[in-house]
């Protein structure tokens, strides 16, 4: 039997409509217009598309968005100057530094310089520390989107064996921490896998919920999945066959109980959670 598709696009529309309502209410009651500043360094085509989509989503939700494009040969100091300006600008509530940055730029210094109250990606060490301690200010957008996808589809998480494949700072690591926390969307028994994991298929086959974020096209095959498991595919890989995930979707959907497609799964939810964080940042900064 074929798996049920977990549709991230439809859910995104629902959540974005909720956010747009809250933004309208904030503005109507004399509050600020939440505004996101996106910084794009260089001309990576995929990054340009991502930033444009984020801008469009902000505008549709009634938020402001300001784009800063810098040339590929920008230095760390030049980028730090811009971050300082954005930190000081009271009309900007969220700052997004589109990754990856060109290699001459010290990414850690730049991300650490973002005001933690405007850190809508939740990459600042203060915000990461708060997540680990179970008192988040912002949740990172991709893991938050995945958690919402599971919760809003009423997929049980508490007590389940959840396996996260990949341990990046952006997806795998925070995802694993969020699933193991106490509270809604947590209480799972979490296993984290990476490139040094021994006998990966034996581990992934234990999972009731399997989140795959490694960046390798169609890597997760049907024999690596427990029948009936929930499979969340984070991967975005550009191949000759177009955009594909990290999961061999066609084969895995015959084994899994529920599965996210690529595109139309996790991707739209990531942007949606960025809107959520920008609204939250505006609330925090304005005290509304
Ligand atoms: P990174 O490239 O930063 O990390 C990849 C992780 O996968 C590493 O932890 C690595 O292990 C692990 N890995 C690599 N090969 C294997 C293997 N053969 N077996 C087990 N683990 C392996 O990845 P990101 O998290 O940044 O991105 C992952 C994918 O998700 C990419 O395709 C990216 O484009 C996509 N993505 C999608 C988003 C969305 O909104 N849908 C948002 C962010 C990312 P090790 O640590 O040992 O090297």
Tab-separated table of C-alpha atoms and ligand atoms in Angstrom, residues 142 165-168 171 194-195 200 213-216 219 234-237 246 266-267 270, ligand 1:
chain	number	residue	atom	x	y	z
A	142	UNK	CA	13.437	23.855	8.988
A	165	UNK	CA	20.088	11.290	9.589
A	166	UNK	CA	22.480	14.271	9.367
A	167	UNK	CA	23.899	16.442	12.162
A	168	UNK	CA	24.225	19.883	10.573
A	171	UNK	CA	18.825	20.959	10.435
A	194	UNK	CA	25.951	10.752	10.339
A	195	UNK	CA	28.674	9.713	7.939
A	200	UNK	CA	23.070	2.849	8.870
A	213	UNK	CA	18.906	15.683	5.906
A	214	UNK	CA	22.185	14.740	4.249
A	215	UNK	CA	22.165	16.317	0.774
A	216	UNK	CA	22.547	13.103	-1.265
A	219	UNK	CA	20.143	8.089	-0.740
A	234	UNK	CA	14.670	17.458	3.952
A	235	UNK	CA	17.054	17.105	0.999
A	236	UNK	CA	17.062	19.444	-1.962
A	237	UNK	CA	19.291	18.092	-4.706
A	246	UNK	CA	17.484	12.559	-0.080
A	266	UNK	CA	9.586	20.563	4.034
A	267	UNK	CA	10.711	23.442	1.765
A	270	UNK	CA	10.866	26.433	6.200
B	1	LIG	P1	25.123	19.430	5.592
B	1	LIG	O1	25.756	19.195	4.276
B	1	LIG	O2	25.543	20.568	6.438
B	1	LIG	O3	25.323	18.096	6.468
B	1	LIG	C1	25.079	16.841	5.933
B	1	LIG	C2	24.996	15.832	7.054
B	1	LIG	O4	24.733	14.576	6.464
B	1	LIG	C3	26.296	15.708	7.850
B	1	LIG	O5	26.007	15.599	9.214
B	1	LIG	C4	26.897	14.427	7.304
B	1	LIG	O6	27.638	13.681	8.245
B	1	LIG	C5	25.653	13.624	6.946
B	1	LIG	N1	25.935	12.648	5.915
B	1	LIG	C6	26.519	12.868	4.710
B	1	LIG	N2	26.629	11.694	4.041
B	1	LIG	C7	26.109	10.736	4.840
B	1	LIG	C8	25.958	9.337	4.713
B	1	LIG	N3	26.369	8.679	3.626
B	1	LIG	N4	25.392	8.670	5.724
B	1	LIG	C9	24.970	9.317	6.848
B	1	LIG	N5	25.099	10.653	7.026
B	1	LIG	C10	25.663	11.337	6.031
B	1	LIG	O7	23.556	19.367	5.370
B	1	LIG	P2	22.308	20.319	5.650
B	1	LIG	O8	21.593	19.842	6.859
B	1	LIG	O9	22.662	21.747	5.544
B	1	LIG	O10	21.445	19.957	4.365
B	1	LIG	C11	21.024	18.643	4.096
B	1	LIG	C12	20.093	18.672	2.904
B	1	LIG	O11	18.920	19.381	3.263
B	1	LIG	C13	20.639	19.390	1.661
B	1	LIG	O12	20.136	18.740	0.520
B	1	LIG	C14	20.055	20.776	1.764
B	1	LIG	O13	19.909	21.392	0.504
B	1	LIG	C15	18.709	20.451	2.357
B	1	LIG	N6	18.100	21.549	3.108
B	1	LIG	C16	16.778	21.776	2.874
B	1	LIG	C17	16.109	22.739	3.551
B	1	LIG	C18	14.650	22.924	3.280
B	1	LIG	O14	14.107	23.945	3.596
B	1	LIG	N7	13.971	21.912	2.740
B	1	LIG	C19	16.779	23.610	4.520
B	1	LIG	C20	18.168	23.252	4.770
B	1	LIG	C21	18.788	22.246	4.063
B	1	LIG	P3	29.017	14.250	8.906
B	1	LIG	O15	28.582	15.258	9.923
B	1	LIG	O16	29.624	13.041	9.506
B	1	LIG	O17	29.808	14.851	7.776
